[in-house]
PDB file of C-alpha atoms in Angstrom:
ATOM      1  CA  UNK A  80      56.640 163.314  31.035  1.00 64.00           C
ATOM      2  CA  UNK A  81      55.890 160.425  33.341  1.00 82.00           C
ATOM      3  CA  UNK A  82      55.069 162.382  36.492  1.00 86.00           C
ATOM      4  CA  UNK A  83      52.434 164.328  33.968  1.00 83.00           C
ATOM      5  CA  UNK A  84      50.819 161.041  32.894  1.00 85.00           C
ATOM      6  CA  UNK A  85      50.644 160.106  36.358  1.00 91.00           C
ATOM      7  CA  UNK A  86      48.839 163.281  37.320  1.00 89.00           C
ATOM      8  CA  UNK A  87      46.555 163.120  34.470  1.00 86.00           C
ATOM      9  CA  UNK A  88      45.199 159.850  34.700  1.00 90.00           C
ATOM     10  CA  UNK A  89      44.951 159.712  38.723  1.00 93.00           C
ATOM     11  CA  UNK A  90      43.018 162.813  38.556  1.00 94.00           C
ATOM     12  CA  UNK A  91      40.601 161.423  35.725  1.00 92.00           C
ATOM     13  CA  UNK A  92      40.402 157.944  36.724  1.00 94.00           C
ATOM     14  CA  UNK A  93      37.216 158.531  38.838  1.00 95.00           C
ATOM     15  CA  UNK A  94      35.722 159.432  35.462  1.00 95.00           C
ATOM     16  CA  UNK A  95      37.544 157.719  32.934  1.00 93.00           C
ATOM     17  CA  UNK A  96      34.921 154.760  31.936  1.00 95.00           C
ATOM     18  CA  UNK A  97      32.496 157.409  31.233  1.00 94.00           C
ATOM     19  CA  UNK A  98      34.870 159.648  29.367  1.00 90.00           C
ATOM     20  CA  UNK A  99      35.870 156.676  27.294  1.00 91.00           C
ATOM     21  CA  UNK A 100      32.228 155.679  26.413  1.00 91.00           C
ATOM     22  CA  UNK A 101      31.807 159.408  24.843  1.00 90.00           C
ATOM     23  CA  UNK A 102      34.219 158.660  22.391  1.00 85.00           C
ATOM     24  CA  UNK A 103      32.434 155.629  21.114  1.00 87.00           C
ATOM     25  CA  UNK A 104      33.293 156.282  17.385  1.00 85.00           C
ATOM     26  CA  UNK A 105      36.757 155.311  18.416  1.00 89.00           C
ATOM     27  CA  UNK A 106      36.291 152.875  21.446  1.00 92.00           C
ATOM     28  CA  UNK A 107      33.479 150.814  19.844  1.00 95.00           C
ATOM     29  CA  UNK A 108      35.493 149.469  16.816  1.00 96.00           C
ATOM     30  CA  UNK A 109      38.525 149.395  18.733  1.00 97.00           C
ATOM     31  CA  UNK A 110      36.872 147.240  21.087  1.00 97.00           C
ATOM     32  CA  UNK A 111      35.369 144.865  18.279  1.00 97.00           C
ATOM     33  CA  UNK A 112      38.306 144.282  16.562  1.00 97.00           C
ATOM     34  CA  UNK A 113      40.848 143.732  19.409  1.00 98.00           C
ATOM     35  CA  UNK A 114      38.442 141.313  21.787  1.00 98.00           C
ATOM     36  CA  UNK A 115      37.078 139.691  18.570  1.00 98.00           C
ATOM     37  CA  UNK A 116      40.867 138.767  17.710  1.00 98.00           C
ATOM     38  CA  UNK A 117      41.595 137.696  21.334  1.00 98.00           C
ATOM     39  CA  UNK A 118      38.895 135.362  21.765  1.00 97.00           C
ATOM     40  CA  UNK A 119      40.540 133.517  19.308  1.00 97.00           C
ATOM     41  CA  UNK A 120      43.859 132.973  20.207  1.00 98.00           C
ATOM     42  CA  UNK A 121      43.362 133.052  23.774  1.00 98.00           C
ATOM     43  CA  UNK A 122      43.602 129.917  25.771  1.00 98.00           C
ATOM     44  CA  UNK A 123      42.634 128.908  29.159  1.00 98.00           C
ATOM     45  CA  UNK A 124      46.368 128.126  30.153  1.00 98.00           C
ATOM     46  CA  UNK A 125      47.730 131.213  28.757  1.00 98.00           C
ATOM     47  CA  UNK A 126      49.289 133.979  30.735  1.00 98.00           C
ATOM     48  CA  UNK A 127      48.526 137.508  29.402  1.00 98.00           C
ATOM     49  CA  UNK A 128      50.509 140.807  29.634  1.00 98.00           C
ATOM     50  CA  UNK A 129      48.558 144.161  29.581  1.00 98.00           C
ATOM     51  CA  UNK A 130      50.088 147.529  29.080  1.00 98.00           C
ATOM     52  CA  UNK A 131      48.685 150.411  30.271  1.00 97.00           C
ATOM     53  CA  UNK A 132      45.579 148.548  31.783  1.00 98.00           C
ATOM     54  CA  UNK A 133      44.159 151.454  33.092  1.00 97.00           C
ATOM     55  CA  UNK A 134      40.760 150.853  35.133  1.00 98.00           C
ATOM     56  CA  UNK A 135      40.658 147.537  33.334  1.00 98.00           C
ATOM     57  CA  UNK A 136      38.185 147.908  30.407  1.00 97.00           C
ATOM     58  CA  UNK A 137      40.091 145.543  28.388  1.00 98.00           C
ATOM     59  CA  UNK A 138      41.499 143.351  31.228  1.00 98.00           C
ATOM     60  CA  UNK A 139      38.093 142.384  33.014  1.00 98.00           C
ATOM     61  CA  UNK A 140      37.031 140.941  29.479  1.00 98.00           C
ATOM     62  CA  UNK A 141      40.042 138.928  29.015  1.00 98.00           C
ATOM     63  CA  UNK A 142      40.539 137.328  32.404  1.00 98.00           C
ATOM     64  CA  UNK A 143      37.742 134.972  32.515  1.00 98.00           C
ATOM     65  CA  UNK A 144      39.449 133.423  29.220  1.00 98.00           C
ATOM     66  CA  UNK A 145      43.132 132.635  29.904  1.00 98.00           C
ATOM     67  CA  UNK A 146      45.097 131.563  33.394  1.00 98.00           C
ATOM     68  CA  UNK A 147      46.215 134.932  34.472  1.00 98.00           C
ATOM     69  CA  UNK A 148      46.600 138.269  33.354  1.00 98.00           C
ATOM     70  CA  UNK A 149      49.173 140.757  34.586  1.00 98.00           C
ATOM     71  CA  UNK A 150      47.771 144.150  34.112  1.00 98.00           C
ATOM     72  CA  UNK A 151      50.685 147.365  34.026  1.00 98.00           C
ATOM     73  CA  UNK A 152      50.032 150.957  34.409  1.00 97.00           C
ATOM     74  CA  UNK A 153      51.639 153.704  35.583  1.00 96.00           C
ATOM     75  CA  UNK A 154      48.883 155.301  37.553  1.00 97.00           C
ATOM     76  CA  UNK A 155      47.496 153.877  40.802  1.00 98.00           C
ATOM     77  CA  UNK A 156      44.130 155.625  41.004  1.00 98.00           C
ATOM     78  CA  UNK A 157      43.355 153.772  38.058  1.00 98.00           C
ATOM     79  CA  UNK A 158      44.445 150.345  39.046  1.00 98.00           C
ATOM     80  CA  UNK A 159      42.341 151.536  42.339  1.00 98.00           C
ATOM     81  CA  UNK A 160      39.217 151.208  39.926  1.00 98.00           C
ATOM     82  CA  UNK A 161      40.175 147.973  38.395  1.00 98.00           C
ATOM     83  CA  UNK A 162      40.486 146.820  42.065  1.00 98.00           C
ATOM     84  CA  UNK A 163      36.909 147.471  42.974  1.00 98.00           C
ATOM     85  CA  UNK A 164      35.904 146.091  39.449  1.00 98.00           C
ATOM     86  CA  UNK A 165      37.720 142.865  40.126  1.00 98.00           C
ATOM     87  CA  UNK A 166      36.011 142.611  43.884  1.00 98.00           C
ATOM     88  CA  UNK A 167      32.459 143.529  42.079  1.00 97.00           C
ATOM     89  CA  UNK A 168      33.076 140.863  39.887  1.00 97.00           C
ATOM     90  CA  UNK A 169      34.877 138.063  41.818  1.00 98.00           C
ATOM     91  CA  UNK A 170      37.798 138.286  39.627  1.00 98.00           C
ATOM     92  CA  UNK A 171      40.858 136.944  41.085  1.00 97.00           C
ATOM     93  CA  UNK A 172      43.118 136.032  38.201  1.00 98.00           C
ATOM     94  CA  UNK A 173      44.638 139.583  37.523  1.00 98.00           C
ATOM     95  CA  UNK A 174      48.069 140.590  38.872  1.00 98.00           C
ATOM     96  CA  UNK A 175      47.927 144.557  39.090  1.00 98.00           C
ATOM     97  CA  UNK A 176      51.659 146.166  38.752  1.00 98.00           C
ATOM     98  CA  UNK A 177      51.804 150.082  39.063  1.00 97.00           C
ATOM     99  CA  UNK A 178      54.747 151.360  37.389  1.00 96.00           C
ATOM    100  CA  UNK A 179      56.694 152.326  34.006  1.00 95.00           C
ATOM    101  CA  UNK A 180      56.771 149.461  31.751  1.00 96.00           C
ATOM    102  CA  UNK A 181      60.323 150.183  30.276  1.00 95.00           C
ATOM    103  CA  UNK A 182      61.583 149.870  33.840  1.00 94.00           C
ATOM    104  CA  UNK A 183      59.884 147.041  35.069  1.00 94.00           C
ATOM    105  CA  UNK A 184      61.423 143.669  35.332  1.00 95.00           C
ATOM    106  CA  UNK A 185      59.541 140.385  34.725  1.00 97.00           C
ATOM    107  CA  UNK A 186      60.437 136.923  35.829  1.00 93.00           C
ATOM    108  CA  UNK A 187      58.028 135.276  33.111  1.00 96.00           C
ATOM    109  CA  UNK A 188      57.405 134.950  29.472  1.00 98.00           C
ATOM    110  CA  UNK A 189      53.910 135.786  27.978  1.00 98.00           C
ATOM    111  CA  UNK A 190      51.463 133.575  25.692  1.00 98.00           C
ATOM    112  CA  UNK A 191      49.569 136.850  24.733  1.00 98.00           C
ATOM    113  CA  UNK A 192      50.805 140.424  25.250  1.00 98.00           C
ATOM    114  CA  UNK A 193      48.032 143.207  24.718  1.00 98.00           C
ATOM    115  CA  UNK A 194      47.712 147.085  24.874  1.00 98.00           C
ATOM    116  CA  UNK A 195      45.225 149.374  23.616  1.00 98.00           C
ATOM    117  CA  UNK A 196      45.836 152.914  23.033  1.00 94.00           C
ATOM    118  CA  UNK A 197      48.512 152.894  25.470  1.00 95.00           C
ATOM    119  CA  UNK A 198      51.648 152.579  23.797  1.00 96.00           C
ATOM    120  CA  UNK A 199      51.797 156.248  22.568  1.00 92.00           C
ATOM    121  CA  UNK A 200      52.664 157.278  25.707  1.00 89.00           C
ATOM    122  CA  UNK A 201      56.246 155.375  25.665  1.00 92.00           C
ATOM    123  CA  UNK A 202      58.586 157.419  24.041  1.00 87.00           C
ATOM    124  CA  UNK A 203      61.456 155.013  23.337  1.00 91.00           C
ATOM    125  CA  UNK A 204      59.851 153.028  20.231  1.00 95.00           C
ATOM    126  CA  UNK A 205      63.060 150.557  19.576  1.00 96.00           C
ATOM    127  CA  UNK A 206      63.250 149.631  23.367  1.00 96.00           C
ATOM    128  CA  UNK A 207      59.743 149.206  23.567  1.00 97.00           C
ATOM    129  CA  UNK A 208      59.411 146.633  20.811  1.00 98.00           C
ATOM    130  CA  UNK A 209      62.600 144.613  21.616  1.00 98.00           C
ATOM    131  CA  UNK A 210      61.427 144.116  25.418  1.00 98.00           C
ATOM    132  CA  UNK A 211      57.777 143.126  23.917  1.00 98.00           C
ATOM    133  CA  UNK A 212      59.499 140.259  21.756  1.00 98.00           C
ATOM    134  CA  UNK A 213      61.844 139.468  24.688  1.00 98.00           C
ATOM    135  CA  UNK A 214      58.517 139.086  27.036  1.00 98.00           C
ATOM    136  CA  UNK A 215      56.935 136.843  24.155  1.00 98.00           C
ATOM    137  CA  UNK A 216      57.350 133.028  24.691  1.00 98.00           C
ATOM    138  CA  UNK A 217      58.049 131.643  21.146  1.00 96.00           C
ATOM    139  CA  UNK A 218      54.790 131.409  19.111  1.00 97.00           C
ATOM    140  CA  UNK A 219      53.349 134.183  21.740  1.00 98.00           C
ATOM    141  CA  UNK A 220      51.203 136.718  20.262  1.00 98.00           C
ATOM    142  CA  UNK A 221      50.795 140.842  20.315  1.00 98.00           C
ATOM    143  CA  UNK A 222      47.887 142.237  19.909  1.00 98.00           C
ATOM    144  CA  UNK A 223      47.629 146.198  20.054  1.00 98.00           C
ATOM    145  CA  UNK A 224      46.330 149.436  18.989  1.00 98.00           C
ATOM    146  CA  UNK A 225      47.788 152.929  18.996  1.00 96.00           C
ATOM    147  CA  UNK A 226      47.887 156.056  17.325  1.00 92.00           C
ATOM    148  CA  UNK A 227      48.205 156.153  13.528  1.00 92.00           C
ATOM    149  CA  UNK A 228      50.345 158.658  12.171  1.00 88.00           C
ATOM    150  CA  UNK A 229      48.140 160.447   9.883  1.00 80.00           C
ATOM    151  CA  UNK A 230      47.459 164.149   9.364  1.00 64.00           C
ATOM    152  CA  UNK A 231      44.021 164.276  11.212  1.00 59.00           C
ATOM    153  CA  UNK A 232      45.610 162.208  14.062  1.00 63.00           C
ATOM    154  CA  UNK A 233      47.956 165.104  14.230  1.00 57.00           C
ATOM    155  CA  UNK A 234      45.383 167.631  15.216  1.00 53.00           C
ATOM    156  CA  UNK A 235      44.289 165.102  17.721  1.00 61.00           C
ATOM    157  CA  UNK A 236      47.564 164.700  19.084  1.00 59.00           C
ATOM    158  CA  UNK A 237      47.880 168.503  19.567  1.00 57.00           C
ATOM    159  CA  UNK A 238      44.338 168.328  21.329  1.00 57.00           C
ATOM    160  CA  UNK A 239      46.151 166.032  23.510  1.00 62.00           C
ATOM    161  CA  UNK A 240      49.141 168.001  24.103  1.00 51.00           C
ATOM    162  CA  UNK A 241      46.992 171.108  24.872  1.00 52.00           C
ATOM    163  CA  UNK A 242      44.859 169.105  27.390  1.00 66.00           C
ATOM    164  CA  UNK A 243      47.573 166.884  29.039  1.00 67.00           C
ATOM    165  CA  UNK A 244      50.832 168.738  28.168  1.00 66.00           C
ATOM    166  CA  UNK A 245      52.185 165.430  26.549  1.00 67.00           C
ATOM    167  CA  UNK A 246      52.748 165.197  23.173  1.00 59.00           C
ATOM    168  CA  UNK A 247      52.226 161.425  22.190  1.00 78.00           C
ATOM    169  CA  UNK A 248      53.953 159.266  19.743  1.00 86.00           C
ATOM    170  CA  UNK A 249      52.145 157.845  16.713  1.00 90.00           C
ATOM    171  CA  UNK A 250      53.110 155.088  14.502  1.00 95.00           C
ATOM    172  CA  UNK A 251      52.972 154.807  10.756  1.00 95.00           C
ATOM    173  CA  UNK A 252      52.346 151.086   8.963  1.00 96.00           C
ATOM    174  CA  UNK A 253      55.723 151.215   7.593  1.00 97.00           C
ATOM    175  CA  UNK A 254      57.346 152.147  10.848  1.00 96.00           C
ATOM    176  CA  UNK A 255      55.299 149.207  12.697  1.00 98.00           C
ATOM    177  CA  UNK A 256      56.077 146.878   9.979  1.00 98.00           C
ATOM    178  CA  UNK A 257      59.985 147.481  10.418  1.00 98.00           C
ATOM    179  CA  UNK A 258      59.582 147.576  14.398  1.00 98.00           C
ATOM    180  CA  UNK A 259      58.037 144.221  14.209  1.00 98.00           C
ATOM    181  CA  UNK A 260      60.379 142.245  11.797  1.00 98.00           C
ATOM    182  CA  UNK A 261      63.213 143.603  13.525  1.00 98.00           C
ATOM    183  CA  UNK A 262      62.460 142.071  16.471  1.00 98.00           C
ATOM    184  CA  UNK A 263      61.673 138.559  15.544  1.00 98.00           C
ATOM    185  CA  UNK A 264      58.076 139.123  14.943  1.00 98.00           C
ATOM    186  CA  UNK A 265      55.873 138.741  12.099  1.00 98.00           C
ATOM    187  CA  UNK A 266      52.838 140.486  11.110  1.00 98.00           C
ATOM    188  CA  UNK A 267      49.613 138.627  11.006  1.00 98.00           C
ATOM    189  CA  UNK A 268      47.408 141.752  10.669  1.00 98.00           C
ATOM    190  CA  UNK A 269      47.857 145.361  10.445  1.00 98.00           C
ATOM    191  CA  UNK A 270      44.823 147.834   9.684  1.00 97.00           C
ATOM    192  CA  UNK A 271      43.919 151.295  10.470  1.00 96.00           C
ATOM    193  CA  UNK A 272      40.247 151.952  11.437  1.00 93.00           C
ATOM    194  CA  UNK A 273      38.142 154.885  12.663  1.00 88.00           C
ATOM    195  CA  UNK A 274      37.289 157.947  11.259  1.00 77.00           C
ATOM    196  CA  UNK A 275      38.309 156.367   7.885  1.00 82.00           C
ATOM    197  CA  UNK A 276      37.192 157.586   4.632  1.00 80.00           C
ATOM    198  CA  UNK A 277      38.216 157.765   0.626  1.00 77.00           C
ATOM    199  CA  UNK A 278      40.018 160.976   1.905  1.00 78.00           C
ATOM    200  CA  UNK A 279      41.665 160.053   4.840  1.00 81.00           C
ATOM    201  CA  UNK A 280      43.076 156.742   6.613  1.00 88.00           C
ATOM    202  CA  UNK A 281      41.743 155.714  10.160  1.00 90.00           C
ATOM    203  CA  UNK A 282      43.369 157.565  13.238  1.00 89.00           C
ATOM    204  CA  UNK A 283      43.744 154.295  14.860  1.00 94.00           C
ATOM    205  CA  UNK A 284      46.346 151.477  14.066  1.00 97.00           C
ATOM    206  CA  UNK A 285      45.244 147.818  14.837  1.00 98.00           C
ATOM    207  CA  UNK A 286      48.422 145.332  14.648  1.00 98.00           C
ATOM    208  CA  UNK A 287      48.393 141.602  15.455  1.00 98.00           C
ATOM    209  CA  UNK A 288      51.587 140.044  15.365  1.00 98.00           C
ATOM    210  CA  UNK A 289      53.581 136.729  15.973  1.00 98.00           C
ATOM    211  CA  UNK A 290      56.679 135.795  17.870  1.00 98.00           C
ATOM    212  CA  UNK A 291      58.687 133.568  15.410  1.00 96.00           C
TER     213      UNK A 291
END
């Protein structure tokens, strides 16, 4: 699976930002809730870890608010595009790391860990949340968006499988609450959004949690 993810995102890296803009019905509300929440909690002395940072669509927004961002992504081509943005905008407090987050060793604790529509590519849910908790400093905060496990989203995941050859994970609120609570964190906010109606739940899950 890892090789498929790398190959897919390396291939679409030049057009990734434009493609994401075409999904504004998901990306705009995702961006609004995530960045509004981050702006409230981020401090100038904070060290931030971003998982699945890609071309830096969120990274470039967060970096001016904090001391340092460690941006991890599995695709070298995506990170190359982030580097070009950094040079263009004169941003120097982002450390880019190419590799598998689960396998990577970090030598520091982080005040804030963020991830946006990325953790669904990580199959080991228990290992993922154990590592997230371990990397958070006491009182540190976790802000993520990910696929919400709904019937409507299942069809989207099948479409993704046809396109990428990868069947992504998805999270229910119940599972997310359990993963948070069993890893020494507490929920600050959890909500679903995007394509939400009286008949269906939103296809995206937003989670804000705090390390105890």
